[in-house]
């Protein structure tokens, strides 16, 4: 750990030592549209490069710059999305701010194995969904390295696997786009201490950018201490025709969480825990070489080559012994068997790939046209081992091992993803734009059992997914001059595809259930998941003080993959295809900048339901789901309101509110239990520029100390004779932090 701290200190301090003396010269013209100070285009492919003008985009894409993230004093990317973006909600089932289960339009993206992942996430054109379970580790994306993001809705086939409900494209800073130096330190509630620094600059055709973060927090509940060490670096070279960037992302993080707690215990103590520990350690080494070359004014080649290695070590506690020979605490004690167990997992994932695309903006008969053709080969290897031990409980419900760890599972997995795509946007008129796309994906998943042969398997899935859409501006068509500007109607249809992951393929037998992932067996094959999405909407603005957008959508999934509890088990289960599920809803967004006021309002409605009858299981027993039953853990309504106002010269005061409606408990797929209650939380932040280079800032979260829960699950209370009960994930109480920020342009 000391080596990592020294490395981070050098990353932070060395550039700052030179910051005041090195003033960048004039930057050359930018080849990459996303490296411009003001980004006016939207990602139309993972590599981006040229992007697509927003007026031609047939979807409710939500974009944000690094200034937006800083204005909210967001802890990380997931925190910003939760508080700002329409359709995004967080189920805080680990009670760790860096391990949220995020839903967007009813689709999940989470660091937790067993979650049905429906979104793809890209960093500088590299898909960062992990190979073993398509999960996303939010703690591996340094917040102060982010330049801008696009949240792209729908089953866009250009973004490949897992893009069932949307894709998140993250682009990092460079010395050309973010020249200067910035550092900050802050602390406050829960023993939190955080230090961040970044420096960017350029000279002639070369540029550089470095960032580092050190974060430590004790958490507001027992056994939730976390420590993060992140570093990011990028060096580049560019002339009028070629742009090359080599980036490196490093992280060495230790996260502790505690899961949901029975309501009977939360009623007595909001800080109560059920069991501990639940520790995750992530170590990331991520290299990415990205390049672009302009052959002519209308022809650009872009590509990347990368290596991404992530090692995850985790230890989590469970009720009951390894053999599950007793069902309650009293039963275990009476029979003289261990009442608890610990599971230690080690996942080593190494991925590499190359992706390339060529974009032509050559007009067709004087009509604007943008055509992109691309392909990619991405492969990863996973080594998974698992060991277990029996344990006892301390008075604080922390487990203490009583036997040595014994290795139970040792497997290797190989994922090979091949894709090809084409997309074309044609301007029939300056006010009418048509788009058509197609993406082909093939997934080859190989499993090799290092203990026996039961887990050996070879699986191949492939599909061609289409997309089509349009945008039309009637005011431009009629050449009308009105206060309403940029009025655009749009519509699109697209299809997406998700292949079963190694963990799902290894745990799909109802007769041999496993934990997540407690044990593996040879299993029947699973079907790939297919999504089909329609979206229509309208957007426009009156001026910069009032911009607006509305969208309606319907998305259906065939053969969705869910983790189903084994009958009578609170831990073990298996993955299963279900028939048809549906997410439909609408979004309304308003925002603007008026004089010294910056404000936004986002409303989202999502109706997520089963459309076919299913027989499922939860921790209590079998349940019969009928068409129309709502999918759990997806609130129907969310409202997000925020503003920041410059009260005096250099003194800004802002705040935001999130309202989340009630939701069904996870496991309550037939909607028989009481819901998790609706809630609203308010956050405040302020900053004051003492000088041009020094700024003081402070932030408060949940200022009205709302007593709320963002997540719930149906479970049996092991400590109370296995009685069925709602387990809730409580939200953090009122808290505050303050710090100082230094910056040099």
XYZ file of C-alpha atoms in Angstrom:
745
model
C 0.000 0.000 0.000
C 2.902 2.383 0.741
C 4.172 2.072 -2.835
C 0.753 3.085 -4.138
C 0.621 6.073 -1.779
C 4.050 7.264 -2.903
C 3.036 6.899 -6.535
C -0.130 8.910 -5.921
C 1.742 11.598 -4.002
C 4.172 12.053 -6.876
C 1.270 12.159 -9.322
C -0.381 14.907 -7.285
C 2.565 17.018 -6.139
C 4.963 17.046 -9.070
C 2.773 18.873 -11.565
C 1.522 21.295 -8.914
C 5.062 22.344 -8.168
C 5.340 23.628 -11.715
C 1.767 24.871 -12.108
C 2.331 28.520 -11.264
C 5.325 28.855 -13.602
C 4.100 27.060 -16.717
C 1.409 28.904 -18.630
C 0.268 26.970 -21.719
C 0.749 28.449 -25.122
C -2.038 28.685 -27.672
C -3.433 25.240 -28.342
C -3.596 23.822 -31.873
C -6.932 23.237 -33.577
C -8.600 20.109 -32.216
C -9.202 17.049 -34.381
C -11.348 15.330 -31.724
C -14.634 17.198 -31.284
C -14.869 15.960 -27.693
C -11.629 17.724 -26.692
C -13.052 21.156 -27.474
C -13.754 23.376 -24.429
C -17.472 23.372 -25.294
C -18.732 20.048 -26.634
C -21.569 20.532 -29.140
C -21.888 16.941 -30.333
C -23.141 13.649 -28.897
C -21.487 10.211 -28.894
C -22.931 8.147 -31.710
C -20.435 5.285 -31.246
C -18.236 4.209 -28.304
C -15.122 5.690 -29.946
C -16.926 8.943 -30.658
C -14.304 11.096 -32.389
C -16.493 13.143 -34.738
C -19.740 12.581 -32.813
C -23.123 13.656 -34.136
C -24.689 17.104 -33.959
C -27.435 17.154 -31.321
C -30.073 18.316 -33.813
C -29.612 14.998 -35.645
C -29.858 12.758 -32.562
C -33.155 10.834 -32.338
C -33.170 10.233 -28.592
C -33.257 11.941 -25.214
C -29.492 11.906 -24.692
C -28.430 13.536 -21.414
C -24.994 15.145 -21.378
C -22.884 16.756 -18.680
C -19.500 18.450 -18.420
C -17.004 18.271 -15.585
C -18.166 21.747 -14.464
C -21.647 20.292 -13.840
C -20.208 17.548 -11.644
C -18.103 20.026 -9.672
C -21.024 22.449 -9.273
C -22.934 19.723 -7.410
C -19.868 18.801 -5.337
C -20.662 15.231 -6.360
C -18.738 12.460 -4.622
C -18.359 10.457 -7.827
C -20.055 9.817 -11.159
C -22.843 7.678 -9.685
C -23.657 10.370 -7.107
C -23.955 13.001 -9.843
C -26.230 10.766 -11.942
C -28.458 10.054 -8.948
C -28.945 13.733 -8.130
C -29.184 15.170 -11.634
C -30.114 12.859 -14.525
C -33.684 11.924 -15.443
C -34.656 8.269 -15.105
C -31.712 7.399 -12.832
C -32.258 5.955 -9.358
C -30.028 4.302 -6.774
C -30.753 1.207 -4.676
C -28.168 1.530 -1.922
C -28.112 -2.152 -1.049
C -24.471 -2.187 0.116
C -24.700 1.093 2.036
C -21.382 2.157 0.550
C -21.388 5.314 -1.612
C -19.051 3.711 -4.145
C -21.081 0.499 -4.590
C -24.539 1.660 -5.673
C -26.982 -0.415 -7.686
C -28.140 2.083 -10.333
C -31.318 1.800 -12.366
C -31.991 3.808 -15.524
C -35.445 3.516 -17.073
C -35.822 0.331 -15.048
C -32.552 -1.266 -16.224
C -29.731 -2.074 -13.817
C -26.028 -1.430 -13.729
C -24.275 -2.484 -10.541
C -20.997 -3.766 -9.060
C -22.865 -6.675 -7.440
C -22.843 -10.122 -9.014
C -26.326 -11.471 -9.614
C -27.783 -8.148 -10.730
C -29.353 -8.363 -14.214
C -27.177 -5.832 -16.036
C -28.926 -3.817 -18.748
C -26.553 -0.916 -19.426
C -23.134 -0.742 -21.023
C -20.499 1.678 -19.718
C -17.566 2.986 -21.749
C -14.464 4.934 -20.762
C -12.741 6.517 -23.748
C -14.243 3.922 -26.082
C -13.427 0.885 -23.899
C -16.280 -1.121 -22.427
C -15.663 -1.358 -18.662
C -18.398 -3.870 -17.776
C -16.421 -6.628 -16.068
C -15.974 -9.903 -17.924
C -17.196 -12.280 -15.224
C -20.659 -10.803 -14.629
C -20.960 -7.631 -16.766
C -20.860 -5.648 -13.513
C -19.505 -2.085 -13.277
C -17.203 -0.962 -10.463
C -17.896 2.751 -10.023
C -14.871 3.166 -7.750
C -12.574 2.472 -10.732
C -13.605 5.636 -12.628
C -11.732 8.641 -11.123
C -14.224 11.487 -10.864
C -11.722 14.299 -11.407
C -10.489 12.680 -14.640
C -13.926 12.949 -16.282
C -14.253 15.598 -18.993
C -17.838 14.901 -20.086
C -20.448 12.160 -20.260
C -23.375 11.127 -22.447
C -26.194 8.927 -21.152
C -27.671 7.413 -24.310
C -31.133 5.832 -23.996
C -32.525 2.748 -25.688
C -31.167 -0.491 -27.113
C -28.595 1.219 -29.323
C -26.880 -1.572 -31.318
C -23.779 0.577 -31.921
C -22.835 0.244 -28.255
C -22.787 -3.537 -28.327
C -23.453 -6.042 -25.582
C -25.517 -5.107 -22.522
C -27.058 -2.067 -24.206
C -30.587 -3.178 -23.389
C -31.802 0.051 -21.795
C -28.981 2.469 -22.475
C -25.272 3.220 -22.620
C -23.074 5.549 -20.601
C -20.125 7.058 -22.459
C -17.416 8.650 -20.302
C -14.611 10.700 -21.819
C -11.557 11.769 -19.855
C -9.657 15.028 -19.737
C -6.568 15.935 -21.713
C -3.988 18.683 -21.448
C -5.510 20.477 -24.428
C -9.057 20.464 -23.033
C -8.190 21.063 -19.360
C -4.986 23.051 -19.066
C -4.082 24.299 -15.612
C -3.832 22.921 -12.093
C -6.369 22.255 -9.380
C -6.178 20.691 -5.930
C -8.613 20.348 -3.068
C -8.866 18.866 0.399
C -11.945 18.441 2.550
C -13.260 16.555 5.544
C -16.132 16.246 7.953
C -18.826 13.727 8.887
C -18.067 10.018 9.329
C -14.344 10.738 9.596
C -14.161 11.499 5.893
C -10.866 12.832 4.536
C -10.395 13.450 0.832
C -7.568 14.879 -1.269
C -7.747 15.475 -5.014
C -5.371 17.071 -7.491
C -5.072 17.438 -11.243
C -2.773 19.157 -13.698
C -2.951 19.549 -17.455
C -0.908 21.400 -19.992
C 0.531 21.422 -23.488
C 3.490 22.626 -25.462
C 3.628 22.654 -29.239
C 2.022 19.376 -30.376
C 2.333 17.588 -27.035
C -0.111 17.601 -24.138
C -0.366 15.931 -20.752
C -2.883 15.501 -17.974
C -2.518 13.867 -14.545
C -4.989 13.379 -11.699
C -4.913 11.660 -8.338
C -7.371 11.001 -5.507
C -6.983 9.777 -1.938
C -10.202 9.159 -0.016
C -10.939 7.672 3.392
C -14.257 7.350 5.195
C -15.340 5.451 8.313
C -18.955 5.200 7.120
C -22.010 6.012 9.191
C -22.711 2.408 10.188
C -20.336 -0.082 11.837
C -17.921 -2.006 9.607
C -18.255 0.410 6.633
C -14.794 1.961 6.484
C -13.551 2.574 2.939
C -10.283 3.791 1.424
C -9.715 4.749 -2.213
C -6.490 5.462 -4.074
C -6.934 6.498 -7.699
C -4.595 7.873 -10.331
C -5.058 8.848 -13.950
C -2.577 10.014 -16.550
C -2.725 10.871 -20.207
C -0.050 12.006 -22.659
C -0.804 12.963 -26.220
C 0.558 14.262 -29.482
C -1.445 16.007 -32.163
C -1.046 17.892 -35.406
C -3.602 19.083 -37.928
C -4.269 15.528 -39.196
C -3.387 13.075 -36.406
C -4.243 12.782 -32.733
C -2.714 10.151 -30.415
C -3.446 9.718 -26.705
C -2.070 7.140 -24.296
C -3.874 6.995 -20.957
C -3.397 4.998 -17.773
C -5.942 4.481 -14.996
C -4.887 3.007 -11.678
C -6.964 2.213 -8.606
C -6.302 0.413 -5.365
C -9.481 0.517 -3.279
C -10.881 -1.206 -0.239
C -14.641 -0.940 0.234
C -16.673 -2.163 3.182
C -20.442 -2.360 3.097
C -23.263 -3.782 5.151
C -26.412 -4.971 3.515
C -30.093 -4.454 4.317
C -31.364 -4.995 7.849
C -34.663 -6.394 9.205
C -37.178 -3.635 9.823
C -37.651 -4.873 13.403
C -34.013 -3.992 14.111
C -33.993 -0.734 12.153
C -36.958 0.476 14.182
C -34.738 0.289 17.260
C -31.424 1.428 15.747
C -30.893 3.017 12.334
C -27.207 2.061 12.475
C -27.956 -1.626 13.027
C -26.315 -4.279 10.869
C -27.360 -7.838 10.040
C -23.955 -9.426 9.467
C -20.402 -8.248 8.791
C -17.931 -8.104 7.144
C -18.629 -7.493 3.464
C -15.299 -6.351 2.091
C -14.271 -5.772 -1.511
C -10.766 -4.868 -2.673
C -10.283 -3.746 -6.271
C -6.938 -3.200 -7.969
C -7.002 -1.854 -11.525
C -4.346 -1.328 -14.212
C -5.861 0.093 -17.379
C -3.871 1.238 -20.440
C -5.615 2.709 -23.469
C -4.018 3.932 -26.703
C -6.512 5.971 -28.711
C -5.849 7.531 -32.097
C -7.455 9.425 -34.942
C -6.231 10.333 -38.389
C -7.891 12.658 -40.861
C -7.210 11.564 -44.425
C -9.228 14.474 -45.762
C -11.796 16.965 -44.520
C -14.480 14.303 -44.984
C -12.714 11.061 -43.983
C -11.511 10.206 -40.453
C -10.102 6.940 -39.085
C -10.329 6.318 -35.327
C -9.369 3.387 -33.153
C -8.049 2.175 -29.848
C -6.032 -0.669 -28.393
C -6.140 -1.384 -24.679
C -5.285 -3.647 -21.788
C -7.433 -3.688 -18.662
C -6.566 -5.817 -15.656
C -8.725 -5.870 -12.538
C -8.230 -8.072 -9.493
C -11.064 -8.303 -6.972
C -10.704 -9.916 -3.565
C -13.793 -10.108 -1.409
C -14.872 -11.605 1.885
C -18.533 -11.675 2.836
C -20.342 -13.094 5.817
C -23.438 -15.270 5.724
C -25.879 -16.689 8.229
C -25.770 -20.482 8.575
C -22.827 -22.828 8.123
C -21.325 -23.869 4.812
C -23.435 -27.021 4.601
C -26.651 -25.160 5.535
C -27.555 -27.835 8.116
C -29.451 -25.361 10.322
C -31.948 -22.676 9.366
C -32.021 -20.413 12.429
C -29.564 -19.143 15.026
C -31.225 -21.055 17.871
C -31.289 -24.255 15.827
C -27.569 -23.952 15.074
C -26.679 -23.353 18.717
C -28.878 -26.228 19.885
C -27.282 -28.665 17.448
C -23.745 -27.480 18.169
C -23.092 -26.390 14.586
C -21.594 -23.154 13.381
C -24.233 -20.424 12.974
C -22.272 -18.478 10.359
C -19.848 -18.763 7.464
C -17.438 -16.614 5.497
C -16.912 -16.804 1.767
C -13.665 -15.508 0.219
C -13.604 -14.893 -3.521
C -10.755 -13.906 -5.798
C -11.508 -12.793 -9.360
C -8.608 -11.975 -11.673
C -9.831 -10.448 -14.937
C -7.536 -9.488 -17.803
C -9.004 -7.956 -20.936
C -7.535 -6.578 -24.135
C -8.922 -5.501 -27.445
C -8.752 -3.380 -30.527
C -11.557 -1.315 -32.025
C -11.547 0.700 -35.223
C -13.980 2.825 -37.187
C -13.917 5.028 -40.253
C -16.243 8.010 -40.658
C -17.120 9.779 -43.876
C -18.906 13.127 -43.915
C -18.903 13.355 -47.712
C -22.191 14.968 -48.858
C -24.510 12.972 -51.123
C -25.885 15.134 -53.921
C -25.280 18.259 -51.787
C -27.101 16.682 -48.830
C -25.210 16.349 -45.552
C -24.396 12.736 -44.751
C -22.368 11.036 -42.037
C -21.501 7.362 -42.476
C -19.503 5.288 -39.991
C -18.292 1.718 -40.397
C -16.547 -0.045 -37.531
C -15.480 -3.303 -35.983
C -13.832 -4.624 -32.839
C -12.266 -7.654 -31.224
C -12.277 -7.795 -27.427
C -11.179 -10.753 -25.334
C -10.799 -11.386 -21.631
C -9.665 -14.125 -19.316
C -11.012 -14.703 -15.834
C -9.592 -16.836 -13.050
C -12.098 -17.363 -10.252
C -11.386 -19.104 -6.964
C -13.530 -19.402 -3.897
C -12.912 -20.630 -0.384
C -15.248 -20.986 2.580
C -15.040 -21.373 6.327
C -17.502 -21.877 9.157
C -17.776 -19.066 11.690
C -19.469 -17.789 14.814
C -20.986 -14.370 15.532
C -19.560 -11.728 17.834
C -22.041 -9.666 19.921
C -21.946 -7.032 17.135
C -22.945 -9.651 14.513
C -19.473 -9.728 12.974
C -18.331 -13.208 11.975
C -15.248 -14.901 13.464
C -13.856 -17.833 11.512
C -13.587 -21.164 13.357
C -12.111 -23.330 10.593
C -9.451 -22.747 7.927
C -10.614 -21.543 4.520
C -11.089 -24.458 2.142
C -11.028 -23.967 -1.625
C -14.315 -25.053 -3.173
C -14.262 -23.583 -6.670
C -11.432 -22.977 -9.129
C -12.381 -22.142 -12.702
C -11.025 -20.275 -15.707
C -13.264 -18.377 -18.071
C -12.599 -16.880 -21.474
C -14.821 -14.307 -23.166
C -14.359 -13.422 -26.822
C -16.488 -10.613 -28.223
C -16.492 -9.744 -31.920
C -18.562 -6.936 -33.343
C -19.158 -5.020 -36.559
C -21.464 -2.071 -37.129
C -22.528 0.544 -39.633
C -24.540 3.724 -39.167
C -25.616 6.455 -41.518
C -27.293 9.812 -40.850
C -28.658 11.491 -43.986
C -30.065 15.017 -44.130
C -32.997 14.924 -46.540
C -33.441 18.634 -45.858
C -31.706 20.943 -43.371
C -34.713 20.317 -41.121
C -35.176 16.543 -41.658
C -32.552 13.955 -40.747
C -32.834 10.171 -41.102
C -30.700 7.568 -39.385
C -30.261 3.825 -39.897
C -27.839 1.507 -38.099
C -27.031 -2.143 -37.675
C -24.726 -3.886 -35.229
C -23.638 -7.530 -35.223
C -22.258 -9.088 -32.057
C -20.856 -12.518 -31.366
C -20.009 -13.700 -27.864
C -17.950 -16.834 -27.247
C -17.818 -17.922 -23.601
C -15.553 -20.798 -22.538
C -15.427 -22.300 -19.025
C -12.733 -24.659 -17.745
C -12.943 -26.431 -14.381
C -9.534 -26.665 -12.653
C -10.763 -29.192 -10.081
C -12.810 -31.575 -12.205
C -14.656 -31.440 -15.523
C -18.215 -30.643 -14.415
C -17.972 -26.950 -15.226
C -16.363 -27.280 -18.654
C -18.416 -25.668 -21.376
C -18.306 -23.767 -24.665
C -21.080 -21.318 -25.521
C -21.580 -19.088 -28.549
C -24.228 -16.397 -29.022
C -24.649 -13.949 -31.884
C -27.232 -11.535 -33.255
C -27.695 -8.720 -35.778
C -29.485 -5.747 -34.194
C -31.099 -2.934 -36.244
C -31.917 0.688 -35.456
C -33.729 3.478 -37.321
C -34.792 6.997 -36.420
C -35.518 10.524 -37.547
C -35.465 14.132 -36.360
C -37.514 16.984 -37.812
C -37.548 20.724 -37.067
C -40.904 22.131 -38.287
C -39.994 25.760 -37.564
C -36.932 25.506 -39.759
C -39.018 23.776 -42.433
C -41.525 26.647 -42.477
C -38.822 29.292 -41.985
C -40.704 30.708 -38.991
C -39.062 33.121 -36.577
C -40.589 32.595 -33.120
C -39.423 32.811 -29.494
C -39.341 29.017 -29.571
C -35.961 27.863 -30.901
C -34.490 24.536 -32.028
C -37.867 22.790 -31.882
C -37.158 19.160 -32.767
C -39.452 16.160 -32.939
C -37.846 12.725 -33.073
C -38.598 9.021 -33.092
C -36.560 5.822 -33.162
C -36.692 2.055 -32.921
C -33.745 -0.110 -31.909
C -32.824 -3.555 -30.690
C -30.135 -4.743 -28.280
C -28.598 -8.004 -27.128
C -26.982 -9.446 -24.002
C -25.219 -12.778 -23.838
C -25.244 -14.801 -20.603
C -22.108 -14.228 -18.533
C -19.787 -16.923 -17.128
C -21.354 -16.653 -13.672
C -24.871 -17.046 -15.114
C -23.894 -20.007 -17.288
C -22.266 -21.681 -14.281
C -25.260 -21.307 -12.019
C -28.448 -22.082 -13.949
C -29.580 -25.425 -12.545
C -32.578 -25.355 -10.159
C -31.469 -28.758 -8.827
C -28.011 -27.465 -7.906
C -28.424 -23.905 -6.596
C -25.441 -21.736 -5.734
C -24.784 -18.585 -3.779
C -23.407 -15.472 -5.405
C -21.170 -17.164 -6.159
C -21.069 -19.829 -3.438
C -20.698 -22.880 -5.662
C -20.885 -23.833 -9.292
C -22.181 -26.845 -11.176
C -22.639 -27.974 -14.757
C -25.813 -26.230 -15.890
C -28.373 -26.153 -18.671
C -27.783 -23.436 -21.262
C -29.337 -20.000 -20.923
C -30.779 -18.002 -23.785
C -29.430 -14.565 -24.687
C -31.519 -11.536 -23.736
C -33.045 -9.434 -26.537
C -34.485 -5.943 -26.099
C -36.691 -3.955 -28.494
C -37.252 -0.263 -27.800
C -39.431 2.509 -29.240
C -38.894 6.145 -28.283
C -40.483 9.405 -29.388
C -39.960 12.898 -28.091
C -39.657 16.616 -28.596
C -37.181 19.219 -27.395
C -36.453 22.896 -27.790
C -35.677 26.122 -25.977
C -36.888 29.691 -25.667
C -33.444 30.965 -24.764
C -30.592 29.902 -22.508
C -32.817 30.578 -19.501
C -35.340 27.888 -20.481
C -34.504 24.685 -22.350
C -36.887 21.732 -22.305
C -37.305 18.143 -23.503
C -39.938 15.418 -23.311
C -39.697 11.724 -24.181
C -41.936 8.644 -24.212
C -40.559 5.116 -24.530
C -41.483 1.456 -24.424
C -38.930 -1.339 -24.147
C -39.570 -5.090 -24.080
C -37.136 -7.804 -23.046
C -37.374 -11.369 -24.216
C -35.696 -14.057 -22.074
C -34.507 -11.700 -19.328
C -32.113 -13.450 -16.926
C -32.921 -13.236 -13.200
C -31.352 -14.731 -10.088
C -34.005 -16.928 -8.441
C -33.803 -18.085 -4.825
C -33.785 -21.821 -4.323
C -36.907 -23.017 -2.459
C -36.475 -22.436 1.272
C -33.047 -20.776 0.949
C -32.128 -17.199 1.825
C -28.697 -17.447 0.164
C -28.620 -20.075 -2.560
C -30.301 -19.792 -5.943
C -29.822 -20.023 -9.675
C -30.129 -17.951 -12.840
C -33.175 -18.437 -15.030
C -34.618 -16.988 -18.210
C -38.065 -15.426 -17.811
C -40.479 -14.827 -20.669
C -41.190 -11.154 -21.376
C -40.693 -8.053 -19.252
C -41.535 -4.467 -20.183
C -40.383 -0.991 -19.199
C -42.345 1.988 -20.455
C -42.588 5.566 -19.333
C -41.843 9.192 -19.928
C -39.369 11.920 -19.045
C -39.669 15.697 -18.756
C -36.637 17.913 -18.355
C -36.203 21.661 -17.887
C -33.024 23.623 -17.320
C -31.507 27.014 -17.914
C -29.060 29.746 -17.041
C -30.546 33.162 -16.223
C -28.217 35.927 -15.090
C -26.615 34.491 -11.927
C -28.953 31.507 -11.635
C -28.246 27.997 -12.952
C -31.164 25.588 -12.478
C -32.693 22.259 -13.593
C -35.776 20.087 -13.099
C -36.105 16.455 -14.198
C -39.168 14.226 -13.827
C -39.317 10.563 -14.758
C -42.076 7.945 -14.791
C -41.338 4.279 -15.436
C -43.771 1.380 -15.401
C -41.788 -1.871 -15.229
C -43.877 -5.042 -15.377
C -43.851 -8.740 -16.169
C -45.791 -9.494 -19.369
C -45.906 -13.292 -19.064
C -46.827 -15.610 -16.201
C -43.830 -16.936 -14.258
C -43.166 -19.237 -11.335
C -40.304 -17.803 -9.301
C -38.884 -18.223 -5.801
C -37.802 -15.823 -3.108
C -36.290 -16.444 0.326
C -39.717 -17.387 1.714
C -40.831 -19.800 -1.012
C -42.358 -20.125 -4.489
C -44.391 -17.263 -5.951
C -46.642 -17.058 -8.976
C -46.168 -13.946 -11.082
C -48.938 -12.869 -13.418
C -48.824 -10.422 -16.353
C -48.974 -6.857 -15.081
C -47.150 -7.465 -11.794
C -44.558 -4.754 -11.223
C -40.864 -5.578 -11.239
C -39.380 -4.904 -7.776
C -36.774 -2.267 -6.851
C -37.925 0.152 -9.556
C -39.771 3.240 -8.258
C -42.364 4.548 -10.681
C -41.632 8.242 -10.187
C -38.541 10.336 -9.505
C -38.205 14.118 -9.351
C -34.912 16.016 -9.309
C -34.724 19.751 -8.744
C -31.599 21.823 -8.311
C -30.236 25.335 -8.569
C -27.174 27.442 -7.841
C -27.180 31.231 -7.446
C -24.324 33.718 -7.172
C -25.424 35.717 -4.116
C -22.411 38.044 -4.119
C -19.445 38.313 -6.403
C -17.640 34.981 -6.027
C -20.096 33.544 -3.473
C -22.328 30.764 -4.808
C -25.085 28.955 -2.937
C -26.930 25.944 -4.303
C -28.996 22.924 -3.477
C -30.875 19.999 -4.933
C -33.811 17.770 -4.059
C -34.542 14.174 -4.996
C -37.977 12.644 -4.608
C -38.371 8.894 -5.105
C -41.756 7.160 -5.011
C -42.434 3.838 -3.322
C -41.136 0.558 -4.722
C -41.678 -3.148 -4.152
C -39.172 -5.226 -2.208
C -36.741 -7.265 -4.238
C -38.138 -10.785 -4.221
C -41.718 -9.519 -4.057
C -42.308 -10.133 -7.741
C -46.013 -10.831 -7.240
C -46.463 -7.597 -5.248
C -47.828 -9.066 -2.007
C -45.727 -7.250 0.593
C -45.780 -3.654 1.761
C -43.648 -1.345 -0.367
C -40.489 0.528 0.523
C -41.812 3.990 1.417
C -41.395 7.027 -0.781
C -38.827 9.581 0.333
C -37.343 12.988 -0.417
C -33.905 14.298 0.503
C -32.429 17.795 0.211
C -28.746 18.641 -0.213
C -27.038 22.045 0.031
C -23.662 23.326 -1.094
C -21.837 26.641 -1.163
C -18.493 27.978 -2.368
C -16.687 31.264 -2.008
C -13.768 32.540 -4.090
C -11.384 34.120 -1.588
C -9.030 35.055 -4.407
C -8.762 34.194 -8.073
C -6.862 31.046 -7.085
C -8.336 30.024 -3.731
C -11.886 28.847 -3.046
C -13.580 27.659 0.132
C -16.482 25.229 -0.161
C -18.925 23.315 2.014
C -21.685 20.778 1.435
C -24.466 19.200 3.469
C -26.401 16.053 2.609
C -29.909 15.116 3.767
C -30.171 18.448 5.585
C -33.609 17.612 7.034
C -32.294 14.278 8.341
C -34.954 12.241 6.544
C -35.350 8.718 7.883
C -35.613 6.757 4.652
C -34.662 3.565 2.844
C -33.663 3.335 -0.812
C -33.811 -0.450 -1.078
C -35.637 -3.455 0.351
C -35.667 -7.225 -0.027
C -37.829 -10.140 1.160
C -35.840 -12.350 3.527
C -36.014 -14.553 6.603
C -34.637 -13.242 9.891
C -32.081 -15.869 10.924
C -31.858 -14.458 14.437
C -35.635 -14.555 15.011
C -36.504 -18.150 14.158
C -36.399 -17.530 10.420
C -39.503 -15.357 10.394
C -40.215 -13.701 7.019
C -39.517 -9.998 7.172
C -38.746 -6.980 5.012
C -35.052 -6.094 5.060
C -34.317 -2.417 4.244
C -31.237 -0.502 3.179
C -31.328 2.692 5.257
C -30.167 6.013 3.840
C -27.425 8.090 5.452
C -28.438 10.705 8.043
C -27.641 14.416 7.909
C -23.956 15.016 7.220
C -21.606 17.779 6.156
C -18.111 18.478 4.883
C -15.983 21.554 4.206
C -12.727 22.169 2.405
C -10.428 24.359 0.390
C -9.718 24.370 -3.333
C -6.695 25.878 -5.096
C -6.525 26.364 -8.846
C -4.216 27.917 -11.431
C -5.281 28.412 -15.029
